[in-house]
């Protein structure tokens, strides 16, 4: 397995793979790899393509007060996982390599990005779209694999690919969870043992919404209120938002139908976690 740190080298490696007639599947990550990322790598491999994993904590998607500096980084452990999973290339650029100091071109999706996460974190999706567009130009994937864990990101990236005509197939992968339902996330490392115990309220709240919907409740407001009530039950938890939205446009809903998505963001102590479930 090759670990490439320069854009030029990565572009050359990608061109060589393409000339040999092989497709490329890209798994974009910010590192601190866990079983959720591994599921993405395995999905990429199952496509029969050469697998590239990018590992890059993208400064453009963090606001100044957010956790960019303390975001967990461990390139050695990450590359060991990639090697074990049969990844062909790890692309791990430095900040200097990725962004010129006077970089002045940004990619923005202007509709789906505005709600939910984008409303609370206005930097997020401009940063995500910019770095994903750059990674597509650098790694030249035919397929890009994204987790449903970051559901809004998946929707925004799909929209960008459609609108900008990137010749890339987006392949979604279901959320990988701990036995108690907590979605795996690099940010779970921030949780104290007490926080960790309470972090199960995210999945509990989503499951309450799912159960009520299955029992016939289709009023979005009432389902959202029950999610709030479930979250409030945990003393360290504070709800940021709990919403049911259209699975493609993320538009808010009054009446819920099968296939709509419940999304929530919750502070557990100081750690902000997100999760979602397709109803
Ligand atoms: P991140 O490193 O957090 O930026 O995530 C990189 C990719 O892994 C994104 O497409 C995420 O949606 C995906 N991912 C993160 N956690 C999970 C999980 N628990 N299950 C499935 N995919 C995940």
mmCIF file of N, CA and C in Angstrom, residues 4-54:
data_model
loop_
_atom_site.group_PDB
_atom_site.id
_atom_site.type_symbol
_atom_site.label_atom_id
_atom_site.label_comp_id
_atom_site.label_asym_id
_atom_site.label_seq_id
_atom_site.Cartn_x
_atom_site.Cartn_y
_atom_site.Cartn_z
ATOM 1 N N UNK A 4 0.593 8.480 -0.043
ATOM 2 C CA UNK A 4 0.990 9.613 -0.896
ATOM 3 C C UNK A 4 0.634 10.909 -0.193
ATOM 4 N N UNK A 5 1.578 11.856 -0.200
ATOM 5 C CA UNK A 5 1.343 13.117 0.504
ATOM 6 C C UNK A 5 1.250 14.292 -0.455
ATOM 7 N N UNK A 6 1.644 14.078 -1.722
ATOM 8 C CA UNK A 6 1.606 15.218 -2.649
ATOM 9 C C UNK A 6 0.491 15.054 -3.688
ATOM 10 N N UNK A 7 -0.089 16.193 -4.052
ATOM 11 C CA UNK A 7 -1.207 16.205 -5.007
ATOM 12 C C UNK A 7 -0.735 15.686 -6.366
ATOM 13 N N UNK A 8 0.419 16.187 -6.800
ATOM 14 C CA UNK A 8 0.941 15.783 -8.100
ATOM 15 C C UNK A 8 1.114 14.259 -8.170
ATOM 16 N N UNK A 9 1.722 13.699 -7.124
ATOM 17 C CA UNK A 9 1.945 12.242 -7.098
ATOM 18 C C UNK A 9 0.633 11.475 -7.118
ATOM 19 N N UNK A 10 -0.348 11.999 -6.378
ATOM 20 C CA UNK A 10 -1.645 11.315 -6.329
ATOM 21 C C UNK A 10 -2.307 11.357 -7.700
ATOM 22 N N UNK A 11 -2.220 12.508 -8.362
ATOM 23 C CA UNK A 11 -2.829 12.611 -9.701
ATOM 24 C C UNK A 11 -2.143 11.658 -10.678
ATOM 25 N N UNK A 12 -0.820 11.545 -10.552
ATOM 26 C CA UNK A 12 -0.095 10.627 -11.442
ATOM 27 C C UNK A 12 -0.478 9.177 -11.162
ATOM 28 N N UNK A 13 -0.557 8.833 -9.862
ATOM 29 C CA UNK A 13 -0.931 7.454 -9.502
ATOM 30 C C UNK A 13 -2.330 7.140 -10.016
ATOM 31 N N UNK A 14 -3.243 8.109 -9.889
ATOM 32 C CA UNK A 14 -4.624 7.889 -10.360
ATOM 33 C C UNK A 14 -4.642 7.703 -11.873
ATOM 34 N N UNK A 15 -3.873 8.519 -12.594
ATOM 35 C CA UNK A 15 -3.845 8.403 -14.059
ATOM 36 C C UNK A 15 -3.289 7.046 -14.478
ATOM 37 N N UNK A 16 -2.282 6.564 -13.759
ATOM 38 C CA UNK A 16 -1.693 5.259 -14.089
ATOM 39 C C UNK A 16 -2.732 4.150 -13.925
ATOM 40 N N UNK A 17 -3.485 4.214 -12.815
ATOM 41 C CA UNK A 17 -4.530 3.202 -12.567
ATOM 42 C C UNK A 17 -5.562 3.238 -13.693
ATOM 43 N N UNK A 18 -5.954 4.455 -14.091
ATOM 44 C CA UNK A 18 -6.978 4.603 -15.145
ATOM 45 C C UNK A 18 -6.486 4.076 -16.489
ATOM 46 N N UNK A 19 -5.215 4.388 -16.798
ATOM 47 C CA UNK A 19 -4.666 3.920 -18.079
ATOM 48 C C UNK A 19 -4.639 2.399 -18.138
ATOM 49 N N UNK A 20 -4.480 1.775 -16.951
ATOM 50 C CA UNK A 20 -4.480 0.304 -16.898
ATOM 51 C C UNK A 20 -5.910 -0.241 -16.999
ATOM 52 N N UNK A 21 -6.896 0.664 -17.146
ATOM 53 C CA UNK A 21 -8.281 0.232 -17.359
ATOM 54 C C UNK A 21 -9.019 -0.078 -16.069
ATOM 55 N N UNK A 22 -8.459 0.326 -14.939
ATOM 56 C CA UNK A 22 -9.123 0.041 -13.653
ATOM 57 C C UNK A 22 -9.881 1.247 -13.167
ATOM 58 N N UNK A 23 -10.992 0.985 -12.458
ATOM 59 C CA UNK A 23 -11.743 2.081 -11.860
ATOM 60 C C UNK A 23 -11.173 2.400 -10.482
ATOM 61 N N UNK A 24 -11.479 3.600 -10.005
ATOM 62 C CA UNK A 24 -10.989 4.029 -8.688
ATOM 63 C C UNK A 24 -12.195 4.309 -7.795
ATOM 64 N N UNK A 25 -12.177 3.744 -6.574
ATOM 65 C CA UNK A 25 -13.197 4.070 -5.566
ATOM 66 C C UNK A 25 -12.510 4.853 -4.446
ATOM 67 N N UNK A 26 -13.044 6.024 -4.159
ATOM 68 C CA UNK A 26 -12.451 6.904 -3.142
ATOM 69 C C UNK A 26 -13.295 6.894 -1.878
ATOM 70 N N UNK A 27 -12.617 6.793 -0.733
ATOM 71 C CA UNK A 27 -13.268 6.923 0.576
ATOM 72 C C UNK A 27 -12.681 8.166 1.253
ATOM 73 N N UNK A 28 -13.391 9.298 1.217
ATOM 74 C CA UNK A 28 -12.859 10.492 1.883
ATOM 75 C C UNK A 28 -13.098 10.415 3.401
ATOM 76 N N UNK A 29 -12.051 10.654 4.191
ATOM 77 C CA UNK A 29 -12.182 10.631 5.652
ATOM 78 C C UNK A 29 -11.332 11.748 6.269
ATOM 79 N N UNK A 30 -11.609 11.976 7.560
ATOM 80 C CA UNK A 30 -10.751 12.879 8.325
ATOM 81 C C UNK A 30 -9.873 12.078 9.290
ATOM 82 N N UNK A 31 -9.723 10.786 9.043
ATOM 83 C CA UNK A 31 -8.849 9.969 9.881
ATOM 84 C C UNK A 31 -9.485 9.610 11.207
ATOM 85 N N UNK A 32 -8.635 9.210 12.189
ATOM 86 C CA UNK A 32 -9.127 8.630 13.456
ATOM 87 C C UNK A 32 -10.101 7.504 13.088
ATOM 88 N N UNK A 33 -9.613 6.619 12.242
ATOM 89 C CA UNK A 33 -10.480 5.635 11.583
ATOM 90 C C UNK A 33 -11.064 4.622 12.569
ATOM 91 N N UNK A 34 -12.325 4.259 12.329
ATOM 92 C CA UNK A 34 -13.018 3.286 13.170
ATOM 93 C C UNK A 34 -13.810 2.341 12.269
ATOM 94 N N UNK A 35 -14.614 1.471 12.867
ATOM 95 C CA UNK A 35 -15.322 0.451 12.081
ATOM 96 C C UNK A 35 -16.309 1.048 11.071
ATOM 97 N N UNK A 36 -16.777 2.261 11.318
ATOM 98 C CA UNK A 36 -17.634 2.930 10.330
ATOM 99 C C UNK A 36 -16.852 3.192 9.048
ATOM 100 N N UNK A 37 -15.637 3.720 9.210
ATOM 101 C CA UNK A 37 -14.782 3.949 8.039
ATOM 102 C C UNK A 37 -14.436 2.620 7.354
ATOM 103 N N UNK A 38 -14.210 1.587 8.178
ATOM 104 C CA UNK A 38 -13.855 0.276 7.623
ATOM 105 C C UNK A 38 -14.997 -0.247 6.742
ATOM 106 N N UNK A 39 -16.234 -0.019 7.171
ATOM 107 C CA UNK A 39 -17.384 -0.447 6.353
ATOM 108 C C UNK A 39 -17.356 0.257 4.995
ATOM 109 N N UNK A 40 -16.950 1.523 4.987
ATOM 110 C CA UNK A 40 -16.842 2.261 3.717
ATOM 111 C C UNK A 40 -15.744 1.664 2.831
ATOM 112 N N UNK A 41 -14.607 1.325 3.452
ATOM 113 C CA UNK A 41 -13.501 0.722 2.679
ATOM 114 C C UNK A 41 -13.942 -0.608 2.071
ATOM 115 N N UNK A 42 -14.681 -1.394 2.872
ATOM 116 C CA UNK A 42 -15.123 -2.710 2.366
ATOM 117 C C UNK A 42 -16.128 -2.542 1.228
ATOM 118 N N UNK A 43 -17.003 -1.538 1.354
ATOM 119 C CA UNK A 43 -17.951 -1.255 0.264
ATOM 120 C C UNK A 43 -17.181 -0.843 -0.985
ATOM 121 N N UNK A 44 -16.139 -0.048 -0.801
ATOM 122 C CA UNK A 44 -15.320 0.394 -1.948
ATOM 123 C C UNK A 44 -14.659 -0.817 -2.600
ATOM 124 N N UNK A 45 -14.118 -1.699 -1.787
ATOM 125 C CA UNK A 45 -13.441 -2.886 -2.338
ATOM 126 C C UNK A 45 -14.410 -3.783 -3.088
ATOM 127 N N UNK A 46 -15.655 -3.871 -2.558
ATOM 128 C CA UNK A 46 -16.635 -4.767 -3.183
ATOM 129 C C UNK A 46 -16.988 -4.305 -4.598
ATOM 130 N N UNK A 47 -16.631 -3.078 -4.942
ATOM 131 C CA UNK A 47 -16.893 -2.562 -6.294
ATOM 132 C C UNK A 47 -15.856 -3.058 -7.297
ATOM 133 N N UNK A 48 -14.817 -3.747 -6.807
ATOM 134 C CA UNK A 48 -13.792 -4.274 -7.708
ATOM 135 C C UNK A 48 -12.845 -3.206 -8.226
ATOM 136 N N UNK A 49 -12.916 -2.023 -7.653
ATOM 137 C CA UNK A 49 -12.060 -0.918 -8.102
ATOM 138 C C UNK A 49 -10.810 -0.843 -7.231
ATOM 139 N N UNK A 50 -9.820 -0.079 -7.697
ATOM 140 C CA UNK A 50 -8.682 0.264 -6.839
ATOM 141 C C UNK A 50 -9.215 1.212 -5.764
ATOM 142 N N UNK A 51 -8.824 0.989 -4.516
ATOM 143 C CA UNK A 51 -9.392 1.770 -3.414
ATOM 144 C C UNK A 51 -8.391 2.809 -2.916
ATOM 145 N N UNK A 52 -8.835 4.061 -2.934
ATOM 146 C CA UNK A 52 -8.047 5.155 -2.356
ATOM 147 C C UNK A 52 -8.789 5.675 -1.134
ATOM 148 N N UNK A 53 -8.075 5.840 -0.026
ATOM 149 C CA UNK A 53 -8.645 6.454 1.178
ATOM 150 C C UNK A 53 -7.929 7.777 1.387
ATOM 151 N N UNK A 54 -8.691 8.868 1.454
ATOM 152 C CA UNK A 54 -8.038 10.139 1.788
ATOM 153 C C UNK A 54 -8.207 10.384 3.276
#
